[in-house]
Short mmCIF file of C-alpha atoms in Angstrom, two decimals:
data_model
loop_
_atom_site.label_atom_id
_atom_site.label_comp_id
_atom_site.label_asym_id
_atom_site.label_seq_id
_atom_site.Cartn_x
_atom_site.Cartn_y
_atom_site.Cartn_z
CA MET A 1 39.69 -9.94 21.48
CA THR A 2 36.62 -8.52 21.27
CA GLU A 3 37.27 -8.69 17.01
CA THR A 4 38.21 -11.64 17.04
CA LYS A 5 34.77 -13.14 18.65
CA LYS A 6 33.11 -10.51 15.96
CA ASP A 7 34.89 -12.27 12.75
CA GLU A 8 34.39 -15.70 14.53
CA SER A 9 30.65 -15.09 14.19
CA LYS A 10 30.41 -14.01 10.71
CA LYS A 11 32.63 -16.76 9.88
CA GLY A 12 30.48 -19.42 11.81
CA TYR A 13 27.37 -19.38 9.48
CA GLU A 14 27.68 -21.50 6.11
CA PRO A 15 24.60 -20.50 3.91
CA PRO A 16 24.05 -23.37 1.66
CA PRO A 17 26.14 -25.14 -1.55
CA GLY A 18 25.87 -23.00 -4.72
CA SER A 19 27.72 -23.84 -7.74
CA VAL A 20 30.16 -21.99 -10.11
CA THR A 21 29.93 -23.11 -13.60
CA ASP A 22 32.48 -22.79 -16.38
CA HIS A 23 31.10 -21.20 -19.49
CA THR A 24 31.45 -19.74 -23.55
CA GLN A 25 28.85 -18.56 -25.65
CA THR A 26 29.04 -16.38 -28.65
CA PHE A 27 27.89 -12.71 -28.84
CA GLY A 28 28.04 -10.52 -31.71
CA GLY A 29 30.61 -13.52 -33.60
CA ARG A 30 32.77 -13.09 -30.28
CA GLN A 31 33.38 -15.79 -28.15
CA LEU A 32 32.86 -14.83 -24.06
CA ALA A 33 34.47 -16.92 -21.39
CA PHE A 34 32.86 -16.45 -17.77
CA LYS A 35 32.01 -18.47 -14.34
CA ALA A 36 28.38 -18.21 -13.58
CA HIS A 37 28.00 -17.91 -9.87
CA ALA A 38 24.62 -18.89 -8.41
CA GLU A 39 25.08 -18.48 -4.37
CA TRP A 40 23.86 -17.16 -1.46
CA LEU A 41 25.40 -14.78 0.33
CA VAL A 42 24.88 -14.01 4.56
CA LEU A 43 23.79 -10.77 5.69
CA HIS A 44 24.11 -9.85 9.11
CA LYS A 45 22.60 -7.69 11.94
CA LYS A 46 25.01 -6.98 14.82
CA ASP A 47 27.59 -9.33 13.58
CA GLU A 48 25.02 -11.77 13.61
CA PRO A 49 24.34 -13.99 10.08
CA LEU A 50 20.85 -12.91 9.47
CA ALA A 51 19.52 -13.95 6.00
CA GLU A 52 20.80 -15.67 3.37
CA MET A 53 20.22 -14.05 -0.38
CA PHE A 54 20.48 -15.86 -3.32
CA HIS A 55 22.26 -13.84 -6.44
CA VAL A 56 23.10 -15.03 -9.87
CA ALA A 57 26.70 -13.83 -10.85
CA TYR A 58 28.41 -13.94 -14.77
CA LEU A 59 31.49 -12.89 -14.00
CA ALA A 60 33.89 -12.91 -17.82
CA LYS A 61 37.38 -14.51 -17.45
CA ARG A 62 39.67 -11.16 -17.83
CA ALA A 63 43.00 -10.67 -16.65
CA GLU A 64 42.17 -7.28 -16.31
CA VAL A 65 38.83 -7.79 -14.27
CA THR A 66 38.72 -4.32 -12.09
CA SER A 67 39.01 -2.20 -15.19
CA ARG A 68 35.39 -3.83 -16.55
CA PRO A 69 31.76 -2.52 -15.84
CA LEU A 70 29.87 -5.02 -12.98
CA THR A 71 26.79 -4.06 -13.04
CA PHE A 72 23.98 -4.74 -10.11
CA VAL A 73 20.31 -5.53 -11.23
CA PHE A 74 17.44 -6.65 -9.15
CA ASN A 75 12.98 -6.15 -10.17
CA GLY A 76 10.34 -5.25 -8.62
CA GLY A 77 6.42 -5.84 -7.34
CA PRO A 78 7.87 -5.62 -4.37
CA GLY A 79 7.79 -9.39 -3.97
CA ALA A 80 9.41 -9.61 -8.04
CA ALA A 81 12.76 -11.73 -7.82
CA SER A 82 15.32 -10.51 -10.61
CA ALA A 83 14.05 -13.87 -12.84
CA TYR A 84 12.33 -10.81 -15.29
CA LEU A 85 15.26 -9.01 -16.19
CA HIS A 86 17.87 -12.15 -15.77
CA MET A 87 15.87 -14.10 -18.45
CA GLY A 88 14.09 -11.38 -20.68
CA ALA A 89 16.33 -9.15 -21.61
CA LEU A 90 20.07 -9.11 -20.35
CA GLY A 91 21.01 -12.68 -19.18
CA PRO A 92 23.20 -15.06 -21.18
CA HIS A 93 19.76 -17.14 -22.23
CA ARG A 94 16.70 -15.63 -22.36
CA VAL A 95 12.91 -17.04 -22.57
CA CYS A 96 11.12 -16.52 -26.31
CA PHE A 97 8.25 -14.34 -27.02
CA ASP A 98 6.96 -14.21 -30.06
CA ALA A 99 7.43 -11.22 -31.96
CA ASN A 100 5.42 -8.59 -30.48
CA GLY A 101 5.56 -9.48 -27.44
CA THR A 102 2.63 -12.18 -26.94
CA VAL A 103 2.78 -15.73 -24.64
CA PRO A 104 3.77 -18.49 -26.70
CA LYS A 105 2.27 -21.86 -25.51
CA PRO A 106 3.61 -24.25 -23.64
CA PRO A 107 6.40 -25.49 -22.88
CA VAL A 108 8.65 -22.56 -22.43
CA LYS A 109 11.70 -21.96 -24.60
CA ILE A 110 14.94 -20.71 -24.07
CA ALA A 111 17.67 -19.21 -26.85
CA ALA A 112 20.98 -17.55 -26.26
CA ASN A 113 20.41 -14.43 -25.73
CA GLN A 114 21.87 -12.21 -29.03
CA GLU A 115 21.14 -8.79 -26.65
CA SER A 116 22.13 -9.60 -23.76
CA TRP A 117 24.02 -7.30 -21.80
CA LEU A 118 27.41 -9.42 -21.00
CA PRO A 119 29.73 -8.37 -23.57
CA PHE A 120 30.13 -5.19 -21.71
CA THR A 121 29.60 -5.43 -18.10
CA ASP A 122 29.30 -8.33 -15.81
CA LEU A 123 26.19 -8.73 -14.46
CA VAL A 124 24.91 -9.84 -10.59
CA PHE A 125 21.07 -10.85 -10.56
CA ILE A 126 19.95 -9.64 -7.08
CA ASP A 127 16.86 -11.74 -5.49
CA PRO A 128 15.97 -10.00 -2.40
CA ILE A 129 14.89 -11.37 0.68
CA GLY A 130 11.22 -13.67 0.61
CA THR A 131 12.03 -13.83 -3.44
CA GLY A 132 13.82 -16.45 -5.48
CA PHE A 133 15.91 -18.35 -3.23
CA SER A 134 16.44 -15.71 -0.41
CA ARG A 135 15.49 -16.44 2.68
CA MET A 136 15.84 -15.14 6.70
CA ILE A 137 17.96 -17.55 8.99
CA LYS A 138 16.79 -19.53 11.68
CA PRO A 139 18.74 -18.92 15.06
CA ALA A 140 20.14 -21.67 16.27
CA THR A 141 19.39 -23.16 19.54
CA PRO A 142 21.09 -23.63 22.20
CA GLU A 143 20.75 -26.49 22.34
CA ALA A 144 22.72 -26.56 18.62
CA LYS A 145 25.33 -24.78 20.06
CA ALA A 146 26.12 -27.11 22.69
CA GLY A 147 26.24 -29.75 19.55
CA GLU A 148 23.19 -31.83 21.31
CA GLY A 149 21.61 -32.20 17.97
CA GLY A 150 19.81 -28.68 17.00
CA LYS A 151 20.76 -27.41 13.58
CA GLU A 152 20.78 -23.94 12.21
CA GLY A 153 18.21 -23.36 8.73
CA SER A 154 16.95 -21.14 6.70
CA THR A 155 13.14 -20.26 7.40
CA LYS A 156 10.93 -17.45 6.44
CA THR A 157 9.41 -16.87 9.96
CA ASP A 158 10.97 -13.26 10.02
CA GLU A 159 10.97 -12.45 6.77
CA LYS A 160 8.51 -8.80 7.27
CA GLU A 161 11.53 -7.57 8.93
CA PHE A 162 12.94 -6.85 5.23
CA PHE A 163 9.09 -6.36 4.17
CA LYS A 164 10.22 -2.83 4.42
CA LEU A 165 11.02 0.60 2.24
CA ASN A 166 13.99 1.24 4.21
CA ARG A 167 15.17 -2.16 5.24
CA ASP A 168 14.98 -3.66 2.01
CA LEU A 169 17.42 -0.83 0.42
CA GLU A 170 19.63 -1.34 3.60
CA SER A 171 19.93 -5.06 2.27
CA LEU A 172 20.84 -4.43 -1.26
CA GLY A 173 23.50 -1.85 0.09
CA GLU A 174 25.11 -4.55 2.25
CA PHE A 175 24.89 -7.32 -0.26
CA ILE A 176 26.25 -4.70 -2.47
CA SER A 177 29.11 -4.15 -0.34
CA ARG A 178 29.91 -7.29 0.40
CA PHE A 179 30.09 -8.46 -2.77
CA LEU A 180 32.52 -6.24 -3.53
CA SER A 181 34.43 -7.15 -1.08
CA LYS A 182 34.36 -11.05 -1.52
CA HIS A 183 34.85 -10.83 -5.56
CA ARG A 184 37.26 -7.94 -5.10
CA ARG A 185 35.70 -5.37 -7.26
CA TRP A 186 35.90 -2.24 -5.40
CA GLU A 187 38.11 -0.77 -8.11
CA SER A 188 35.31 -1.57 -11.36
CA PRO A 189 33.11 0.72 -13.24
CA ILE A 190 29.72 0.02 -11.03
CA PHE A 191 25.95 0.66 -12.47
CA ILE A 192 22.92 -0.53 -10.44
CA ALA A 193 19.69 -1.24 -12.81
CA GLY A 194 16.35 -1.92 -11.48
CA GLU A 195 12.91 -2.49 -13.35
CA SER A 196 9.48 -1.31 -11.99
CA TYR A 197 9.32 -1.20 -8.10
CA GLY A 198 13.34 -1.64 -9.16
CA GLY A 199 13.70 1.59 -10.34
CA PHE A 200 12.09 3.10 -7.65
CA ARG A 201 15.00 1.44 -5.58
CA THR A 202 17.34 2.10 -8.06
CA ALA A 203 16.88 5.67 -7.91
CA CYS A 204 16.91 5.36 -4.53
CA MET A 205 20.34 3.61 -4.67
CA ALA A 206 21.84 6.41 -6.64
CA LYS A 207 21.45 8.41 -3.38
CA ARG A 208 21.70 5.80 -0.83
CA LEU A 209 24.68 3.45 -2.12
CA GLN A 210 27.30 6.76 -2.56
CA GLU A 211 26.78 8.13 0.92
CA GLN A 212 26.13 5.69 2.79
CA PHE A 213 28.17 2.59 1.87
CA GLY A 214 30.63 3.93 -0.33
CA VAL A 215 30.29 2.93 -3.72
CA GLY A 216 30.90 5.36 -6.44
CA LEU A 217 28.04 4.72 -9.61
CA ASN A 218 29.28 5.41 -12.77
CA GLY A 219 25.43 4.77 -14.42
CA VAL A 220 21.98 4.06 -13.02
CA ILE A 221 19.66 2.18 -15.05
CA ILE A 222 15.64 2.89 -14.13
CA ILE A 223 13.10 0.59 -16.26
CA SER A 224 9.39 1.11 -16.44
CA PRO A 225 10.23 2.95 -12.69
CA ALA A 226 7.35 4.36 -10.51
CA LEU A 227 9.42 6.99 -9.21
CA GLU A 228 6.43 8.64 -7.61
CA PHE A 229 3.78 6.93 -5.62
CA VAL A 230 0.72 9.35 -5.45
CA PRO A 231 -0.12 9.37 -9.76
CA LEU A 232 -0.28 5.66 -9.09
CA ASN A 233 -3.31 6.27 -6.58
CA PRO A 234 -5.44 8.88 -8.51
CA SER A 235 -8.22 10.63 -7.41
CA ASP A 236 -11.22 13.39 -8.39
CA TYR A 237 -8.42 15.76 -6.61
CA ASP A 238 -5.19 15.58 -8.71
CA LEU A 239 -4.87 16.06 -12.42
CA GLN A 240 -0.88 14.17 -12.81
CA ALA A 241 -2.56 10.76 -13.12
CA TRP A 242 -4.95 11.09 -15.30
CA THR A 243 -2.84 13.14 -17.68
CA ASP A 244 -0.04 10.72 -17.00
CA VAL A 245 -1.84 7.88 -18.16
CA PHE A 246 -3.44 9.97 -21.19
CA PRO A 247 -0.63 9.27 -24.22
CA THR A 248 -0.53 5.59 -23.04
CA MET A 249 -4.46 5.13 -23.71
CA ALA A 250 -4.21 7.03 -26.89
CA ALA A 251 -1.60 4.95 -28.17
CA ALA A 252 -3.15 1.92 -27.28
CA ALA A 253 -5.98 2.99 -29.00
CA MET A 254 -4.48 3.76 -31.84
CA VAL A 255 -2.57 0.21 -32.55
CA HIS A 256 -6.30 -1.06 -32.03
CA GLY A 257 -8.52 0.71 -34.87
CA ARG A 258 -10.08 2.86 -32.23
CA SER A 259 -8.52 5.70 -32.47
CA ARG A 260 -10.60 8.19 -34.60
CA ARG A 261 -8.04 10.94 -34.32
CA PHE A 262 -4.71 8.38 -35.93
CA LYS A 263 -4.96 5.74 -38.02
CA ARG A 264 -4.15 2.06 -37.30
CA GLY A 265 -0.12 2.28 -38.40
CA THR A 266 0.40 5.71 -37.30
CA PRO A 267 4.15 6.02 -36.65
CA LEU A 268 4.14 6.25 -33.05
CA PRO A 269 6.36 9.36 -31.91
CA LYS A 270 3.78 11.28 -33.56
CA VAL A 271 0.39 9.97 -31.46
CA THR A 272 2.56 10.40 -28.33
CA ALA A 273 3.66 14.04 -29.46
CA ALA A 274 -0.36 14.49 -30.06
CA ALA A 275 -1.52 13.23 -27.29
CA GLU A 276 0.60 14.71 -24.72
CA ALA A 277 0.16 18.15 -26.36
CA PHE A 278 -3.76 17.64 -26.01
CA ALA A 279 -3.04 16.00 -21.87
CA GLN A 280 -0.56 19.11 -20.97
CA GLU A 281 -3.24 21.93 -22.73
CA ARG A 282 -6.35 20.73 -22.80
CA LEU A 283 -7.32 17.71 -20.52
CA ALA A 284 -5.36 19.32 -17.41
CA ARG A 285 -7.34 22.58 -18.23
CA LEU A 286 -10.80 20.46 -17.86
CA LEU A 287 -9.44 18.83 -14.46
CA ALA A 288 -8.09 21.82 -12.56
CA ARG A 289 -11.44 23.85 -13.96
CA GLY A 290 -14.00 21.39 -12.93
CA ASP A 291 -17.45 22.67 -13.24
CA ASP A 292 -16.29 26.21 -13.15
CA LEU A 293 -15.39 25.25 -17.05
CA PRO A 294 -18.23 27.18 -19.56
CA ALA A 295 -19.92 23.79 -21.00
CA ARG A 296 -19.37 24.72 -25.25
CA GLU A 297 -15.36 24.13 -24.12
CA ARG A 298 -16.15 20.85 -21.82
CA ALA A 299 -17.70 19.66 -24.26
CA ALA A 300 -15.49 20.29 -26.52
CA ILE A 301 -12.53 19.05 -24.50
CA LEU A 302 -14.46 15.50 -24.08
CA GLN A 303 -14.97 15.29 -27.53
CA GLU A 304 -11.21 15.63 -28.62
CA MET A 305 -10.43 13.05 -25.20
CA SER A 306 -13.08 10.59 -27.00
CA GLU A 307 -11.55 11.05 -30.84
CA PHE A 308 -7.69 10.41 -29.00
CA ILE A 309 -8.64 7.18 -26.83
CA GLY A 310 -11.55 5.86 -28.39
CA ILE A 311 -13.62 6.14 -25.27
CA PRO A 312 -17.73 6.96 -26.11
CA ALA A 313 -17.36 10.89 -24.75
CA ASP A 314 -20.48 10.53 -23.40
CA TYR A 315 -18.91 7.72 -20.56
CA LEU A 316 -16.08 10.36 -20.63
CA GLU A 317 -18.94 13.34 -19.39
CA ALA A 318 -20.24 11.13 -16.95
CA SER A 319 -16.97 10.60 -15.20
CA GLU A 320 -15.52 14.21 -15.35
CA GLY A 321 -12.98 13.42 -17.95
CA ARG A 322 -11.62 10.96 -15.49
CA ILE A 323 -10.54 6.86 -16.74
CA ALA A 324 -8.88 5.27 -14.66
CA HIS A 325 -6.87 2.60 -16.66
CA TRP A 326 -7.99 -0.73 -15.92
CA THR A 327 -11.39 0.98 -16.98
CA PHE A 328 -9.78 2.00 -20.14
CA ALA A 329 -8.57 -1.58 -20.45
CA LYS A 330 -11.65 -3.31 -20.05
CA LYS A 331 -13.96 -0.95 -21.96
CA LEU A 332 -11.77 0.00 -25.15
CA LEU A 333 -12.54 -3.86 -26.67
CA LYS A 334 -15.67 -4.54 -24.95
CA ASP A 335 -17.25 -5.18 -28.32
CA GLU A 336 -15.38 -7.59 -29.25
CA ARG A 337 -15.12 -9.52 -25.75
CA LYS A 338 -11.62 -8.92 -25.03
CA ILE A 339 -9.33 -6.56 -22.60
CA CYS A 340 -6.48 -4.92 -23.07
CA GLY A 341 -3.15 -6.06 -21.26
CA LEU A 342 -2.56 -3.26 -17.82
CA TYR A 343 0.98 -3.70 -18.31
CA ASP A 344 1.01 -3.98 -22.00
CA ALA A 345 -2.12 -2.41 -23.45
CA SER A 346 -1.14 -3.32 -26.72
CA ILE A 347 -1.43 -7.53 -25.90
CA THR A 348 -5.44 -8.42 -25.71
CA ALA A 349 -6.95 -11.61 -23.97
CA ILE A 350 -10.45 -12.41 -23.93
CA ASP A 351 -13.41 -11.03 -21.27
CA PRO A 352 -13.94 -14.42 -18.53
CA PHE A 353 -16.37 -11.75 -17.31
CA PRO A 354 -18.28 -9.82 -20.25
CA ASN A 355 -21.21 -8.82 -17.82
CA ARG A 356 -19.08 -7.96 -15.02
CA GLU A 357 -18.56 -4.40 -14.85
CA TRP A 358 -15.20 -4.42 -12.47
CA GLU A 359 -14.25 -8.01 -12.58
CA PHE A 360 -11.26 -7.82 -14.97
CA GLY A 361 -10.12 -11.41 -15.47
CA PRO A 362 -6.83 -12.60 -16.00
CA ASP A 363 -4.30 -10.03 -17.07
CA PRO A 364 -2.57 -11.36 -20.11
CA THR A 365 0.91 -8.95 -19.49
CA LEU A 366 1.01 -10.34 -15.56
CA SER A 367 -0.86 -13.80 -15.49
CA GLY A 368 0.26 -15.00 -18.65
CA LEU A 369 3.86 -14.30 -17.81
CA ASP A 370 4.81 -16.04 -14.57
CA ARG A 371 4.56 -19.23 -16.06
CA VAL A 372 7.17 -18.62 -18.96
CA PHE A 373 9.85 -16.74 -16.48
CA ALA A 374 9.36 -19.78 -13.95
CA GLY A 375 10.22 -22.53 -16.38
CA GLY A 376 12.73 -20.02 -17.50
CA ILE A 377 14.64 -19.52 -14.60
CA ASN A 378 14.14 -22.87 -13.07
CA THR A 379 16.01 -24.17 -16.59
CA GLN A 380 18.63 -22.21 -15.99
CA LEU A 381 19.36 -22.26 -12.08
CA ARG A 382 18.85 -26.32 -11.65
CA LYS A 383 19.86 -27.13 -15.64
CA THR A 384 22.31 -24.78 -17.48
CA LEU A 385 23.86 -23.34 -13.77
CA LYS A 386 23.70 -26.63 -12.44
CA LEU A 387 22.37 -25.67 -8.94
CA GLU A 388 21.19 -27.88 -6.29
CA THR A 389 18.65 -27.00 -4.05
CA GLU A 390 14.80 -28.56 -2.40
CA ARG A 391 14.10 -24.91 -2.14
CA ASP A 392 11.20 -23.29 -4.05
CA TYR A 393 11.83 -19.99 -6.60
CA HIS A 394 9.66 -17.68 -5.36
CA LEU A 395 9.59 -15.51 -8.80
CA LEU A 396 6.70 -13.58 -7.52
CA SER A 397 5.61 -13.29 -3.45
CA HIS A 398 2.11 -12.21 -3.24
CA GLU A 399 3.37 -12.41 0.79
CA VAL A 400 6.16 -10.14 0.16
CA ASN A 401 4.19 -7.54 -1.44
CA LYS A 402 1.08 -7.69 0.38
CA ASN A 403 3.06 -6.97 4.09
CA TRP A 404 5.35 -4.15 2.01
CA GLN A 405 5.22 -0.84 4.85
CA ASP A 406 6.75 2.03 4.91
CA ASP A 407 9.97 2.06 7.66
CA ARG A 408 10.66 5.75 7.58
CA GLN A 409 8.80 7.04 10.13
CA GLN A 410 7.59 9.95 8.82
CA HIS A 411 4.98 12.46 11.09
CA PHE A 412 1.29 11.37 9.59
CA PHE A 413 1.28 15.73 7.73
CA HIS A 414 4.61 14.80 5.72
CA ARG A 415 4.06 10.98 4.25
CA HIS A 416 5.71 10.86 0.75
CA ILE A 417 6.45 8.18 -1.45
CA GLY A 418 9.06 9.07 -4.21
CA ALA A 419 12.94 8.65 -5.26
CA THR A 420 13.32 11.59 -7.58
CA ASP A 421 14.73 13.54 -5.23
CA GLU A 422 16.88 10.95 -4.34
CA LEU A 423 17.88 10.95 -8.24
CA ARG A 424 18.32 14.47 -7.97
CA TYR A 425 20.37 14.03 -4.74
CA GLY A 426 22.54 11.48 -6.44
CA MET A 427 23.03 13.25 -9.30
CA ALA A 428 24.96 16.73 -6.88
CA LEU A 429 26.76 14.25 -5.30
CA ASN A 430 28.20 12.57 -8.38
CA PRO A 431 28.18 15.05 -11.14
CA HIS A 432 30.01 12.15 -13.83
CA MET A 433 27.24 10.04 -12.51
CA LYS A 434 24.82 8.58 -15.95
CA VAL A 435 20.83 7.81 -15.82
CA PHE A 436 18.96 6.06 -18.11
CA LEU A 437 14.91 6.35 -18.02
CA THR A 438 12.98 3.87 -20.28
CA HIS A 439 9.80 2.67 -20.47
CA GLY A 440 7.52 0.82 -22.83
CA ALA A 441 4.63 3.35 -24.83
CA PHE A 442 1.84 0.70 -23.87
CA ASP A 443 3.08 0.64 -20.15
CA LEU A 444 -0.53 1.50 -18.25
CA VAL A 445 0.61 0.17 -14.96
CA THR A 446 4.04 3.11 -15.02
CA PRO A 447 3.29 5.31 -17.87
CA TYR A 448 6.39 6.49 -19.67
CA TYR A 449 4.77 9.94 -19.79
CA ALA A 450 4.97 10.45 -15.80
CA SER A 451 8.74 9.96 -16.03
CA THR A 452 8.80 12.34 -18.63
CA ARG A 453 7.31 15.11 -16.53
CA LEU A 454 9.27 14.56 -13.45
CA VAL A 455 12.43 15.20 -15.94
CA LYS A 456 10.85 18.78 -16.68
CA GLN A 457 10.01 19.13 -13.12
CA MET A 458 13.86 18.23 -11.40
CA ARG A 459 15.70 21.67 -12.20
CA LEU A 460 18.58 20.02 -13.47
CA LEU A 461 21.37 22.33 -15.06
CA PRO A 462 22.00 21.88 -18.48
CA ASP A 463 25.49 19.94 -17.69
CA GLN A 464 23.15 17.48 -15.48
CA ARG A 465 20.44 17.35 -17.85
CA ARG A 466 22.47 15.67 -20.69
CA ASN A 467 24.05 13.52 -18.53
CA LEU A 468 19.97 11.91 -18.31
CA THR A 469 18.86 10.00 -20.97
CA ILE A 470 14.83 9.03 -21.59
CA ARG A 471 13.65 6.30 -24.37
CA THR A 472 10.49 5.20 -24.68
CA TYR A 473 9.91 1.60 -26.75
CA ALA A 474 6.98 -0.15 -28.66
CA GLY A 475 6.03 -2.82 -25.72
CA GLY A 476 4.80 -2.28 -22.51
CA HIS A 477 6.12 -2.62 -18.82
CA MET A 478 8.32 -5.58 -20.01
CA PHE A 479 8.85 -4.01 -23.05
CA TYR A 480 12.11 -6.42 -24.36
CA SER A 481 9.64 -8.85 -24.84
CA TRP A 482 9.53 -7.45 -28.40
CA ASP A 483 12.30 -8.40 -30.06
CA ALA A 484 12.29 -5.10 -31.79
CA SER A 485 12.77 -3.17 -28.83
CA ARG A 486 14.75 -5.10 -27.03
CA GLN A 487 17.69 -5.06 -29.80
CA ALA A 488 17.20 -1.14 -29.70
CA PHE A 489 17.49 -1.15 -25.84
CA ARG A 490 20.31 -3.35 -26.06
CA ASP A 491 22.61 -0.81 -28.12
CA ASP A 492 21.62 2.22 -26.79
CA ILE A 493 22.67 0.57 -23.48
CA ALA A 494 25.47 -0.33 -24.85
CA ALA A 495 26.19 3.17 -26.17
CA PHE A 496 25.35 4.67 -22.55
CA TYR A 497 28.14 2.49 -21.05
CA HIS A 498 30.63 4.15 -23.74
CA SER A 499 29.42 7.22 -22.51
CA ALA A 500 29.43 6.52 -19.01
CA LEU A 501 32.75 4.56 -18.79
#
């Protein structure tokens, strides 16, 4: 009797009506028929409906559907919906950028995506609670349960329950498990992909999905991640944050013609290889030795640093070789009254506050993207997929971001936010699991060299290391907005899936 009541409780709440539509699209000269599900899946707490998690699933119409890979996708923030990967790189349609990733003039333009992953995997784009159309469920009042006119619905009242590191991961695990059961896909090869904080999530889920939810993983795709959070908050007392971002600064200086070490147009790998060597061997020595370093050697290192990144040596002397990424973005092209994008330092915008040292203005690679992706995802959902809803689509929720908490209840002296250990654990737990780790070379916020360094420090055995692929593409945080990089990324990922099956 108890189990019956629990089952009835789970079935007693119905989420808003979604949409299921049929599509046929040509990719690389081949037609693919697929269904698109734009729906809500209900999450539970103690067998009571708690939240509605919105998702879009593109599922191929194939007889042997269980043998086809299935990939769960989420973005980051925290507070970002999945629209960025959905409409920027992976889905059947994408928003259009200029060839080098700059934002075109309005209105938004949408095109069939020939670099979609749909030809080789089904795709499920997940919006965490508080993002996209995902919301908490308002509990039914006693009057509603008694049939006296009350009504169950959705509200934001208690959404902060999900604005926590662990709770967020639990909700994603519950969603994936329920989706596999609902669509009978437990036999499918499973992949997960995440970008930015979503890359942090993905690395954590490499352990959690397999150990807590029993979901075996064939592959993990980690895009522009922050795997460890300490380097994101640089101080005078650490080295990593400053050395990790240096190769990105050198690449940006070369692109803008401000490097005195490399001419504009120098192949990117040549620039980054030299900058990595300098960061490891020279800059790290300067930072570690501090005022113990002989003055002549100190001056020589700072001069070399200036030649790489185009910032005057006297400024570097005053800052003792430490230049924050936002300072670099403000100063590099100050004489042209331009600022570099934090998320793609190759892209610039007019500096509206050139006389204000600490006021940055709009970031051309974040603020400028909102109108493109908001227009793109709303068109895809409401027009192409025929979803009817009055809800606003929360593309990037500052409410989620500002309320995010670490709920792991660590002792004060043991606080550490990172996902590299979870990734190592997941790789040890499942030696067949493949990992694809990728960045854009011009991303100042989550610099590629941080992940390169961490992989070197993971103590992987040779067989494990062969299961981990690292790629760096021209572009920034969303390098796939560059046409050539999106195409190369798609080709590399297709080969990765083939190797992981």
